[in-house]
């Protein structure tokens, strides 16, 4: 009778365990005695490891021994600190730290000399380490949704950077170092506290997408009109009253755009002085003709 009772208890325990919360993949692997390297996935391009949404408050120690990993996703956890050991993963090409609680990045991030893509969006950063500029191969950088108000001058060394997202931060002006990033084709500074756009914007000669929506900008510099590569210019939700007469030089802007995803000129929700509101309603060609005629008259 006792033996039968024990078996029933054991069966009920097994059912309970099966119905319990599933362990994160990495904990499951370690409890089963598996080699941590078994978590790595070998794709056509990268050796990758994803620990997304695992509820982690700290990084597992075994992670820093996986020297062959090239693509690492630690996003959407509750990480407060990334340890200096990050620098050991010097083969990393893609690193996603988005959606955590990070207040800083370790200076050892500068040891990731092969890094091309870095996401640290949706964290609590107030500054960025100057050592990040040692990642000379970096092409894509997202620091959006943080508390950053300035960038280190050493960022001028990120000459390979093509896409930079600084939206939803605390910038009052565009950091000077950005104007040295001549390879930039995408720059997002929406939802900051910008009051103007410096004339130096003209040095970004390859810029195709420039977003500064939801700021405090009152006017656009003439130099902006000489970036002939611009295909999307978003200045929605600012305090712009007048437009530079040379705006018609931006011939790659195809339309007045209303959908945030569309290319063209986004200029809604600005206190444009008359007759600009009516002219804008006529479309981009009407606006460009108006500005061209105005310039010729002057």
PDB file of C-alpha atoms in Angstrom:
ATOM      1  CA  UNK A   1       0.000   0.000   0.000  1.00  0.00           C
ATOM      2  CA  UNK A   2       2.841   2.365   0.886  1.00  0.00           C
ATOM      3  CA  UNK A   3       4.617   1.583  -2.370  1.00  0.00           C
ATOM      4  CA  UNK A   4       1.475   2.318  -4.404  1.00  0.00           C
ATOM      5  CA  UNK A   5       0.950   5.592  -2.514  1.00  0.00           C
ATOM      6  CA  UNK A   6       4.560   6.617  -3.260  1.00  0.00           C
ATOM      7  CA  UNK A   7       4.082   5.883  -6.955  1.00  0.00           C
ATOM      8  CA  UNK A   8       0.938   8.027  -7.055  1.00  0.00           C
ATOM      9  CA  UNK A   9       2.759  10.880  -5.322  1.00  0.00           C
ATOM     10  CA  UNK A  10       5.629  10.595  -7.806  1.00  0.00           C
ATOM     11  CA  UNK A  11       3.226  10.668 -10.770  1.00  0.00           C
ATOM     12  CA  UNK A  12       1.466  13.746  -9.387  1.00  0.00           C
ATOM     13  CA  UNK A  13       4.853  15.429  -8.908  1.00  0.00           C
ATOM     14  CA  UNK A  14       5.852  14.654 -12.505  1.00  0.00           C
ATOM     15  CA  UNK A  15       2.574  16.123 -13.797  1.00  0.00           C
ATOM     16  CA  UNK A  16       3.152  19.245 -11.694  1.00  0.00           C
ATOM     17  CA  UNK A  17       6.687  19.645 -13.063  1.00  0.00           C
ATOM     18  CA  UNK A  18       5.480  19.278 -16.636  1.00  0.00           C
ATOM     19  CA  UNK A  19       2.841  21.956 -16.074  1.00  0.00           C
ATOM     20  CA  UNK A  20       5.265  24.322 -14.327  1.00  0.00           C
ATOM     21  CA  UNK A  21       6.900  27.345 -15.980  1.00  0.00           C
ATOM     22  CA  UNK A  22       9.345  26.416 -18.704  1.00  0.00           C
ATOM     23  CA  UNK A  23      12.997  27.088 -17.930  1.00  0.00           C
ATOM     24  CA  UNK A  24      14.909  29.535 -20.153  1.00  0.00           C
ATOM     25  CA  UNK A  25      16.766  27.660 -22.878  1.00  0.00           C
ATOM     26  CA  UNK A  26      20.201  28.335 -21.413  1.00  0.00           C
ATOM     27  CA  UNK A  27      19.234  27.207 -17.888  1.00  0.00           C
ATOM     28  CA  UNK A  28      17.597  24.109 -19.325  1.00  0.00           C
ATOM     29  CA  UNK A  29      20.770  23.285 -21.245  1.00  0.00           C
ATOM     30  CA  UNK A  30      23.036  23.679 -18.227  1.00  0.00           C
ATOM     31  CA  UNK A  31      20.768  21.665 -15.913  1.00  0.00           C
ATOM     32  CA  UNK A  32      20.796  18.875 -18.493  1.00  0.00           C
ATOM     33  CA  UNK A  33      24.586  18.949 -18.439  1.00  0.00           C
ATOM     34  CA  UNK A  34      24.837  20.140 -22.039  1.00  0.00           C
ATOM     35  CA  UNK A  35      27.774  22.117 -23.346  1.00  0.00           C
ATOM     36  CA  UNK A  36      26.867  25.871 -23.536  1.00  0.00           C
ATOM     37  CA  UNK A  37      28.172  25.877 -27.112  1.00  0.00           C
ATOM     38  CA  UNK A  38      25.160  23.726 -28.008  1.00  0.00           C
ATOM     39  CA  UNK A  39      23.085  26.925 -27.720  1.00  0.00           C
ATOM     40  CA  UNK A  40      24.877  28.464 -30.680  1.00  0.00           C
ATOM     41  CA  UNK A  41      23.189  28.460 -34.063  1.00  0.00           C
ATOM     42  CA  UNK A  42      25.336  28.278 -37.158  1.00  0.00           C
ATOM     43  CA  UNK A  43      23.742  30.104 -40.057  1.00  0.00           C
ATOM     44  CA  UNK A  44      25.005  30.870 -43.526  1.00  0.00           C
ATOM     45  CA  UNK A  45      26.635  34.125 -42.401  1.00  0.00           C
ATOM     46  CA  UNK A  46      26.946  34.175 -38.625  1.00  0.00           C
ATOM     47  CA  UNK A  47      27.331  31.998 -35.563  1.00  0.00           C
ATOM     48  CA  UNK A  48      24.517  33.405 -33.416  1.00  0.00           C
ATOM     49  CA  UNK A  49      23.101  33.211 -29.911  1.00  0.00           C
ATOM     50  CA  UNK A  50      19.714  34.606 -28.873  1.00  0.00           C
ATOM     51  CA  UNK A  51      18.735  35.080 -25.237  1.00  0.00           C
ATOM     52  CA  UNK A  52      15.856  37.431 -25.937  1.00  0.00           C
ATOM     53  CA  UNK A  53      13.094  37.813 -23.322  1.00  0.00           C
ATOM     54  CA  UNK A  54      14.591  35.434 -20.757  1.00  0.00           C
ATOM     55  CA  UNK A  55      13.863  37.657 -17.761  1.00  0.00           C
ATOM     56  CA  UNK A  56      17.589  37.963 -17.039  1.00  0.00           C
ATOM     57  CA  UNK A  57      18.743  40.564 -14.522  1.00  0.00           C
ATOM     58  CA  UNK A  58      22.389  39.645 -15.092  1.00  0.00           C
ATOM     59  CA  UNK A  59      24.304  37.872 -17.836  1.00  0.00           C
ATOM     60  CA  UNK A  60      25.263  34.197 -17.357  1.00  0.00           C
ATOM     61  CA  UNK A  61      29.020  33.712 -16.851  1.00  0.00           C
ATOM     62  CA  UNK A  62      29.292  31.017 -19.533  1.00  0.00           C
ATOM     63  CA  UNK A  63      28.425  33.626 -22.156  1.00  0.00           C
ATOM     64  CA  UNK A  64      31.874  35.225 -22.121  1.00  0.00           C
ATOM     65  CA  UNK A  65      33.518  31.924 -23.014  1.00  0.00           C
ATOM     66  CA  UNK A  66      31.633  31.608 -26.305  1.00  0.00           C
ATOM     67  CA  UNK A  67      34.398  33.310 -28.277  1.00  0.00           C
ATOM     68  CA  UNK A  68      33.110  32.191 -31.667  1.00  0.00           C
ATOM     69  CA  UNK A  69      29.728  33.945 -31.417  1.00  0.00           C
ATOM     70  CA  UNK A  70      29.302  36.664 -34.056  1.00  0.00           C
ATOM     71  CA  UNK A  71      25.677  37.677 -33.529  1.00  0.00           C
ATOM     72  CA  UNK A  72      24.403  38.118 -29.964  1.00  0.00           C
ATOM     73  CA  UNK A  73      20.873  39.129 -28.972  1.00  0.00           C
ATOM     74  CA  UNK A  74      20.302  40.006 -25.298  1.00  0.00           C
ATOM     75  CA  UNK A  75      17.359  42.307 -25.940  1.00  0.00           C
ATOM     76  CA  UNK A  76      14.178  42.682 -23.910  1.00  0.00           C
ATOM     77  CA  UNK A  77      15.529  41.450 -20.610  1.00  0.00           C
ATOM     78  CA  UNK A  78      16.106  43.350 -17.347  1.00  0.00           C
ATOM     79  CA  UNK A  79      19.872  43.731 -17.530  1.00  0.00           C
ATOM     80  CA  UNK A  80      21.285  46.570 -15.438  1.00  0.00           C
ATOM     81  CA  UNK A  81      24.983  46.025 -16.216  1.00  0.00           C
ATOM     82  CA  UNK A  82      27.021  44.532 -19.035  1.00  0.00           C
ATOM     83  CA  UNK A  83      30.357  43.395 -17.516  1.00  0.00           C
ATOM     84  CA  UNK A  84      33.821  44.200 -18.933  1.00  0.00           C
ATOM     85  CA  UNK A  85      33.952  40.559 -20.079  1.00  0.00           C
ATOM     86  CA  UNK A  86      31.994  41.696 -23.137  1.00  0.00           C
ATOM     87  CA  UNK A  87      35.348  42.610 -24.654  1.00  0.00           C
ATOM     88  CA  UNK A  88      36.253  38.916 -24.871  1.00  0.00           C
ATOM     89  CA  UNK A  89      33.704  38.384 -27.645  1.00  0.00           C
ATOM     90  CA  UNK A  90      35.936  40.048 -30.209  1.00  0.00           C
ATOM     91  CA  UNK A  91      34.337  38.254 -33.158  1.00  0.00           C
ATOM     92  CA  UNK A  92      30.981  39.966 -32.621  1.00  0.00           C
ATOM     93  CA  UNK A  93      29.532  41.563 -35.734  1.00  0.00           C
ATOM     94  CA  UNK A  94      25.976  42.201 -34.458  1.00  0.00           C
ATOM     95  CA  UNK A  95      25.094  43.035 -30.833  1.00  0.00           C
ATOM     96  CA  UNK A  96      21.546  43.762 -29.633  1.00  0.00           C
ATOM     97  CA  UNK A  97      21.174  45.115 -26.085  1.00  0.00           C
ATOM     98  CA  UNK A  98      17.879  46.897 -26.698  1.00  0.00           C
ATOM     99  CA  UNK A  99      15.035  46.947 -24.187  1.00  0.00           C
ATOM    100  CA  UNK A 100      17.002  46.546 -20.966  1.00  0.00           C
ATOM    101  CA  UNK A 101      17.797  48.802 -17.969  1.00  0.00           C
ATOM    102  CA  UNK A 102      21.387  49.684 -18.798  1.00  0.00           C
ATOM    103  CA  UNK A 103      22.719  52.944 -17.354  1.00  0.00           C
ATOM    104  CA  UNK A 104      26.120  52.649 -19.006  1.00  0.00           C
ATOM    105  CA  UNK A 105      28.190  50.551 -21.374  1.00  0.00           C
ATOM    106  CA  UNK A 106      31.592  49.109 -20.420  1.00  0.00           C
ATOM    107  CA  UNK A 107      34.601  50.817 -21.995  1.00  0.00           C
ATOM    108  CA  UNK A 108      35.670  47.329 -23.119  1.00  0.00           C
ATOM    109  CA  UNK A 109      33.076  47.616 -25.875  1.00  0.00           C
ATOM    110  CA  UNK A 110      35.904  49.277 -27.778  1.00  0.00           C
ATOM    111  CA  UNK A 111      37.580  45.860 -28.051  1.00  0.00           C
ATOM    112  CA  UNK A 112      34.846  44.669 -30.420  1.00  0.00           C
ATOM    113  CA  UNK A 113      36.812  45.669 -33.509  1.00  0.00           C
ATOM    114  CA  UNK A 114      34.619  43.595 -35.867  1.00  0.00           C
ATOM    115  CA  UNK A 115      31.330  45.098 -34.673  1.00  0.00           C
ATOM    116  CA  UNK A 116      29.141  46.423 -37.495  1.00  0.00           C
ATOM    117  CA  UNK A 117      25.670  46.676 -35.902  1.00  0.00           C
ATOM    118  CA  UNK A 118      24.878  47.824 -32.359  1.00  0.00           C
ATOM    119  CA  UNK A 119      21.437  48.323 -30.804  1.00  0.00           C
ATOM    120  CA  UNK A 120      21.268  49.861 -27.322  1.00  0.00           C
ATOM    121  CA  UNK A 121      17.841  51.453 -27.785  1.00  0.00           C
ATOM    122  CA  UNK A 122      15.260  51.605 -25.000  1.00  0.00           C
ATOM    123  CA  UNK A 123      17.637  51.675 -22.040  1.00  0.00           C
ATOM    124  CA  UNK A 124      18.623  54.276 -19.408  1.00  0.00           C
ATOM    125  CA  UNK A 125      21.911  55.542 -20.867  1.00  0.00           C
ATOM    126  CA  UNK A 126      22.972  59.087 -20.016  1.00  0.00           C
ATOM    127  CA  UNK A 127      26.256  58.907 -21.876  1.00  0.00           C
ATOM    128  CA  UNK A 128      28.159  56.786 -24.357  1.00  0.00           C
ATOM    129  CA  UNK A 129      31.752  55.653 -23.716  1.00  0.00           C
ATOM    130  CA  UNK A 130      34.382  57.307 -25.895  1.00  0.00           C
ATOM    131  CA  UNK A 131      35.864  53.847 -26.457  1.00  0.00           C
ATOM    132  CA  UNK A 132      32.946  52.976 -28.749  1.00  0.00           C
ATOM    133  CA  UNK A 133      34.730  55.037 -31.400  1.00  0.00           C
ATOM    134  CA  UNK A 134      37.367  52.283 -31.559  1.00  0.00           C
ATOM    135  CA  UNK A 135      34.776  50.104 -33.327  1.00  0.00           C
ATOM    136  CA  UNK A 136      35.846  51.502 -36.690  1.00  0.00           C
ATOM    137  CA  UNK A 137      33.784  48.983 -38.689  1.00  0.00           C
ATOM    138  CA  UNK A 138      30.506  50.105 -37.076  1.00  0.00           C
ATOM    139  CA  UNK A 139      27.861  50.789 -39.737  1.00  0.00           C
ATOM    140  CA  UNK A 140      24.561  50.829 -37.811  1.00  0.00           C
ATOM    141  CA  UNK A 141      24.063  52.362 -34.352  1.00  0.00           C
ATOM    142  CA  UNK A 142      20.768  52.831 -32.503  1.00  0.00           C
ATOM    143  CA  UNK A 143      20.774  54.742 -29.209  1.00  0.00           C
ATOM    144  CA  UNK A 144      17.126  55.774 -29.364  1.00  0.00           C
ATOM    145  CA  UNK A 145      14.904  56.033 -26.275  1.00  0.00           C
ATOM    146  CA  UNK A 146      17.611  56.833 -23.730  1.00  0.00           C
ATOM    147  CA  UNK A 147      18.587  59.943 -21.734  1.00  0.00           C
ATOM    148  CA  UNK A 148      21.616  61.042 -23.775  1.00  0.00           C
ATOM    149  CA  UNK A 149      22.344  64.755 -24.270  1.00  0.00           C
ATOM    150  CA  UNK A 150      25.782  64.641 -25.888  1.00  0.00           C
ATOM    151  CA  UNK A 151      28.206  62.378 -27.707  1.00  0.00           C
ATOM    152  CA  UNK A 152      31.993  62.114 -27.274  1.00  0.00           C
ATOM    153  CA  UNK A 153      34.059  64.018 -29.841  1.00  0.00           C
ATOM    154  CA  UNK A 154      35.885  60.781 -30.615  1.00  0.00           C
ATOM    155  CA  UNK A 155      32.788  59.711 -32.574  1.00  0.00           C
ATOM    156  CA  UNK A 156      34.370  61.487 -35.537  1.00  0.00           C
ATOM    157  CA  UNK A 157      36.411  58.290 -35.950  1.00  0.00           C
ATOM    158  CA  UNK A 158      33.310  56.241 -36.850  1.00  0.00           C
ATOM    159  CA  UNK A 159      33.874  56.900 -40.534  1.00  0.00           C
ATOM    160  CA  UNK A 160      32.038  53.727 -41.657  1.00  0.00           C
ATOM    161  CA  UNK A 161      28.806  54.654 -39.846  1.00  0.00           C
ATOM    162  CA  UNK A 162      25.868  54.786 -42.266  1.00  0.00           C
ATOM    163  CA  UNK A 163      22.783  54.690 -40.040  1.00  0.00           C
ATOM    164  CA  UNK A 164      22.439  56.542 -36.734  1.00  0.00           C
ATOM    165  CA  UNK A 165      19.288  56.676 -34.601  1.00  0.00           C
ATOM    166  CA  UNK A 166      19.365  59.163 -31.705  1.00  0.00           C
ATOM    167  CA  UNK A 167      15.623  59.719 -31.446  1.00  0.00           C
ATOM    168  CA  UNK A 168      13.832  60.127 -28.118  1.00  0.00           C
ATOM    169  CA  UNK A 169      16.806  61.460 -26.175  1.00  0.00           C
ATOM    170  CA  UNK A 170      17.700  64.872 -24.698  1.00  0.00           C
ATOM    171  CA  UNK A 171      19.774  66.576 -27.381  1.00  0.00           C
ATOM    172  CA  UNK A 172      19.415  70.364 -27.493  1.00  0.00           C
ATOM    173  CA  UNK A 173      21.634  70.605 -30.555  1.00  0.00           C
ATOM    174  CA  UNK A 174      23.057  68.189 -33.089  1.00  0.00           C
ATOM    175  CA  UNK A 175      26.425  67.004 -31.721  1.00  0.00           C
ATOM    176  CA  UNK A 176      29.321  68.482 -33.714  1.00  0.00           C
ATOM    177  CA  UNK A 177      30.933  65.073 -34.178  1.00  0.00           C
ATOM    178  CA  UNK A 178      28.009  63.969 -36.352  1.00  0.00           C
ATOM    179  CA  UNK A 179      28.927  66.420 -39.104  1.00  0.00           C
ATOM    180  CA  UNK A 180      32.185  64.509 -39.614  1.00  0.00           C
ATOM    181  CA  UNK A 181      30.350  61.258 -40.399  1.00  0.00           C
ATOM    182  CA  UNK A 182      30.366  61.673 -44.167  1.00  0.00           C
ATOM    183  CA  UNK A 183      29.111  58.124 -44.837  1.00  0.00           C
ATOM    184  CA  UNK A 184      25.797  58.691 -43.038  1.00  0.00           C
ATOM    185  CA  UNK A 185      22.757  58.028 -45.219  1.00  0.00           C
ATOM    186  CA  UNK A 186      20.223  57.802 -42.332  1.00  0.00           C
ATOM    187  CA  UNK A 187      20.008  60.184 -39.371  1.00  0.00           C
ATOM    188  CA  UNK A 188      17.095  60.163 -36.910  1.00  0.00           C
ATOM    189  CA  UNK A 189      16.955  62.881 -34.248  1.00  0.00           C
ATOM    190  CA  UNK A 190      13.207  62.979 -33.742  1.00  0.00           C
ATOM    191  CA  UNK A 191      11.675  63.663 -30.314  1.00  0.00           C
ATOM    192  CA  UNK A 192      14.585  65.528 -28.794  1.00  0.00           C
ATOM    193  CA  UNK A 193      14.875  69.188 -27.765  1.00  0.00           C
ATOM    194  CA  UNK A 194      16.568  70.589 -30.871  1.00  0.00           C
ATOM    195  CA  UNK A 195      16.086  74.304 -31.432  1.00  0.00           C
ATOM    196  CA  UNK A 196      17.957  74.569 -34.731  1.00  0.00           C
ATOM    197  CA  UNK A 197      19.863  72.680 -37.401  1.00  0.00           C
ATOM    198  CA  UNK A 198      23.412  73.935 -37.852  1.00  0.00           C
ATOM    199  CA  UNK A 199      24.606  75.035 -41.291  1.00  0.00           C
ATOM    200  CA  UNK A 200      27.218  72.269 -40.994  1.00  0.00           C
ATOM    201  CA  UNK A 201      24.501  69.787 -41.941  1.00  0.00           C
ATOM    202  CA  UNK A 202      25.649  70.301 -45.523  1.00  0.00           C
ATOM    203  CA  UNK A 203      28.739  68.177 -44.848  1.00  0.00           C
ATOM    204  CA  UNK A 204      26.579  65.033 -44.703  1.00  0.00           C
ATOM    205  CA  UNK A 205      26.765  64.716 -48.462  1.00  0.00           C
ATOM    206  CA  UNK A 206      25.371  61.165 -48.609  1.00  0.00           C
ATOM    207  CA  UNK A 207      22.361  61.719 -46.364  1.00  0.00           C
ATOM    208  CA  UNK A 208      19.180  60.199 -47.815  1.00  0.00           C
ATOM    209  CA  UNK A 209      16.867  60.113 -44.786  1.00  0.00           C
ATOM    210  CA  UNK A 210      16.855  62.944 -42.238  1.00  0.00           C
ATOM    211  CA  UNK A 211      14.245  62.910 -39.464  1.00  0.00           C
ATOM    212  CA  UNK A 212      13.943  65.720 -36.909  1.00  0.00           C
ATOM    213  CA  UNK A 213      10.227  65.549 -36.171  1.00  0.00           C
ATOM    214  CA  UNK A 214       8.835  66.596 -32.805  1.00  0.00           C
ATOM    215  CA  UNK A 215      11.495  69.111 -31.779  1.00  0.00           C
ATOM    216  CA  UNK A 216      11.557  72.897 -31.258  1.00  0.00           C
ATOM    217  CA  UNK A 217      13.089  73.860 -34.613  1.00  0.00           C
ATOM    218  CA  UNK A 218      12.009  77.289 -35.871  1.00  0.00           C
ATOM    219  CA  UNK A 219      13.676  77.395 -39.275  1.00  0.00           C
ATOM    220  CA  UNK A 220      15.627  75.269 -41.741  1.00  0.00           C
ATOM    221  CA  UNK A 221      19.154  76.298 -42.813  1.00  0.00           C
ATOM    222  CA  UNK A 222      19.826  77.058 -46.467  1.00  0.00           C
ATOM    223  CA  UNK A 223      22.727  74.612 -46.412  1.00  0.00           C
ATOM    224  CA  UNK A 224      20.250  71.749 -45.942  1.00  0.00           C
ATOM    225  CA  UNK A 225      18.997  72.438 -49.468  1.00  0.00           C
ATOM    226  CA  UNK A 226      22.361  71.491 -50.958  1.00  0.00           C
ATOM    227  CA  UNK A 227      22.227  67.858 -49.828  1.00  0.00           C
ATOM    228  CA  UNK A 228      21.141  66.576 -53.216  1.00  0.00           C
ATOM    229  CA  UNK A 229      20.839  62.970 -52.001  1.00  0.00           C
ATOM    230  CA  UNK A 230      17.903  63.659 -49.616  1.00  0.00           C
ATOM    231  CA  UNK A 231      14.878  61.465 -50.338  1.00  0.00           C
ATOM    232  CA  UNK A 232      13.045  61.850 -47.016  1.00  0.00           C
ATOM    233  CA  UNK A 233      13.018  65.017 -44.910  1.00  0.00           C
ATOM    234  CA  UNK A 234      10.749  64.863 -41.868  1.00  0.00           C
ATOM    235  CA  UNK A 235      10.277  68.124 -39.929  1.00  0.00           C
ATOM    236  CA  UNK A 236       6.735  67.404 -38.701  1.00  0.00           C
ATOM    237  CA  UNK A 237       5.696  68.813 -35.315  1.00  0.00           C
ATOM    238  CA  UNK A 238       8.149  71.696 -35.018  1.00  0.00           C
ATOM    239  CA  UNK A 239       7.837  75.493 -34.863  1.00  0.00           C
ATOM    240  CA  UNK A 240       8.776  76.293 -38.465  1.00  0.00           C
ATOM    241  CA  UNK A 241       7.207  79.440 -39.924  1.00  0.00           C
ATOM    242  CA  UNK A 242       9.174  79.976 -43.126  1.00  0.00           C
ATOM    243  CA  UNK A 243      11.032  77.791 -45.599  1.00  0.00           C
ATOM    244  CA  UNK A 244      14.350  78.484 -47.357  1.00  0.00           C
ATOM    245  CA  UNK A 245      13.789  79.543 -50.958  1.00  0.00           C
ATOM    246  CA  UNK A 246      16.418  77.041 -52.116  1.00  0.00           C
ATOM    247  CA  UNK A 247      14.329  74.108 -50.910  1.00  0.00           C
ATOM    248  CA  UNK A 248      13.358  73.377 -54.526  1.00  0.00           C
ATOM    249  CA  UNK A 249      16.932  72.136 -55.074  1.00  0.00           C
ATOM    250  CA  UNK A 250      16.030  68.948 -53.194  1.00  0.00           C
ATOM    251  CA  UNK A 251      14.855  67.221 -56.363  1.00  0.00           C
ATOM    252  CA  UNK A 252      14.834  63.716 -54.888  1.00  0.00           C
ATOM    253  CA  UNK A 253      11.943  64.678 -52.618  1.00  0.00           C
ATOM    254  CA  UNK A 254       9.060  63.356 -54.702  1.00  0.00           C
ATOM    255  CA  UNK A 255       5.982  64.475 -52.775  1.00  0.00           C
ATOM    256  CA  UNK A 256       4.492  66.093 -49.723  1.00  0.00           C
ATOM    257  CA  UNK A 257       4.331  63.007 -47.511  1.00  0.00           C
ATOM    258  CA  UNK A 258       1.780  62.260 -44.817  1.00  0.00           C
ATOM    259  CA  UNK A 259       2.484  58.632 -43.963  1.00  0.00           C
ATOM    260  CA  UNK A 260       5.553  58.419 -41.666  1.00  0.00           C
ATOM    261  CA  UNK A 261       6.964  55.587 -43.774  1.00  0.00           C
ATOM    262  CA  UNK A 262       6.725  57.456 -47.086  1.00  0.00           C
ATOM    263  CA  UNK A 263       9.645  59.217 -48.689  1.00  0.00           C
ATOM    264  CA  UNK A 264       9.248  62.893 -49.473  1.00  0.00           C
ATOM    265  CA  UNK A 265       8.832  66.108 -47.495  1.00  0.00           C
ATOM    266  CA  UNK A 266       7.031  65.799 -44.142  1.00  0.00           C
ATOM    267  CA  UNK A 267       6.080  69.263 -42.925  1.00  0.00           C
ATOM    268  CA  UNK A 268       2.749  68.838 -41.144  1.00  0.00           C
ATOM    269  CA  UNK A 269       1.923  70.468 -37.808  1.00  0.00           C
ATOM    270  CA  UNK A 270       4.110  73.549 -38.184  1.00  0.00           C
ATOM    271  CA  UNK A 271       2.896  77.174 -37.825  1.00  0.00           C
ATOM    272  CA  UNK A 272       3.790  78.056 -41.430  1.00  0.00           C
ATOM    273  CA  UNK A 273       3.172  81.686 -42.293  1.00  0.00           C
ATOM    274  CA  UNK A 274       0.739  82.485 -45.104  1.00  0.00           C
ATOM    275  CA  UNK A 275       0.460  81.658 -47.919  1.00  0.00           C
ATOM    276  CA  UNK A 276       2.618  78.565 -47.252  1.00  0.00           C
ATOM    277  CA  UNK A 277      -0.160  76.386 -45.750  1.00  0.00           C
ATOM    278  CA  UNK A 278      -2.279  76.776 -48.889  1.00  0.00           C
ATOM    279  CA  UNK A 279       0.742  76.300 -51.158  1.00  0.00           C
ATOM    280  CA  UNK A 280       1.727  73.073 -49.374  1.00  0.00           C
ATOM    281  CA  UNK A 281      -1.790  71.724 -49.871  1.00  0.00           C
ATOM    282  CA  UNK A 282      -1.200  72.039 -53.616  1.00  0.00           C
ATOM    283  CA  UNK A 283       1.609  69.503 -53.477  1.00  0.00           C
ATOM    284  CA  UNK A 284       5.376  69.551 -53.727  1.00  0.00           C
ATOM    285  CA  UNK A 285       5.577  70.864 -57.300  1.00  0.00           C
ATOM    286  CA  UNK A 286       3.401  73.839 -56.387  1.00  0.00           C
ATOM    287  CA  UNK A 287       5.542  74.523 -53.312  1.00  0.00           C
ATOM    288  CA  UNK A 288       8.809  74.287 -55.256  1.00  0.00           C
ATOM    289  CA  UNK A 289       7.519  76.569 -58.011  1.00  0.00           C
ATOM    290  CA  UNK A 290       6.400  79.103 -55.415  1.00  0.00           C
ATOM    291  CA  UNK A 291       9.808  79.101 -53.700  1.00  0.00           C
ATOM    292  CA  UNK A 292      11.673  79.276 -57.022  1.00  0.00           C
ATOM    293  CA  UNK A 293       9.590  82.231 -58.210  1.00  0.00           C
ATOM    294  CA  UNK A 294      10.066  83.952 -54.852  1.00  0.00           C
ATOM    295  CA  UNK A 295      13.833  83.559 -55.106  1.00  0.00           C
ATOM    296  CA  UNK A 296      13.912  84.936 -58.656  1.00  0.00           C
ATOM    297  CA  UNK A 297      11.876  87.952 -57.624  1.00  0.00           C
ATOM    298  CA  UNK A 298      14.320  88.683 -54.842  1.00  0.00           C
TER     299      UNK A 298
END
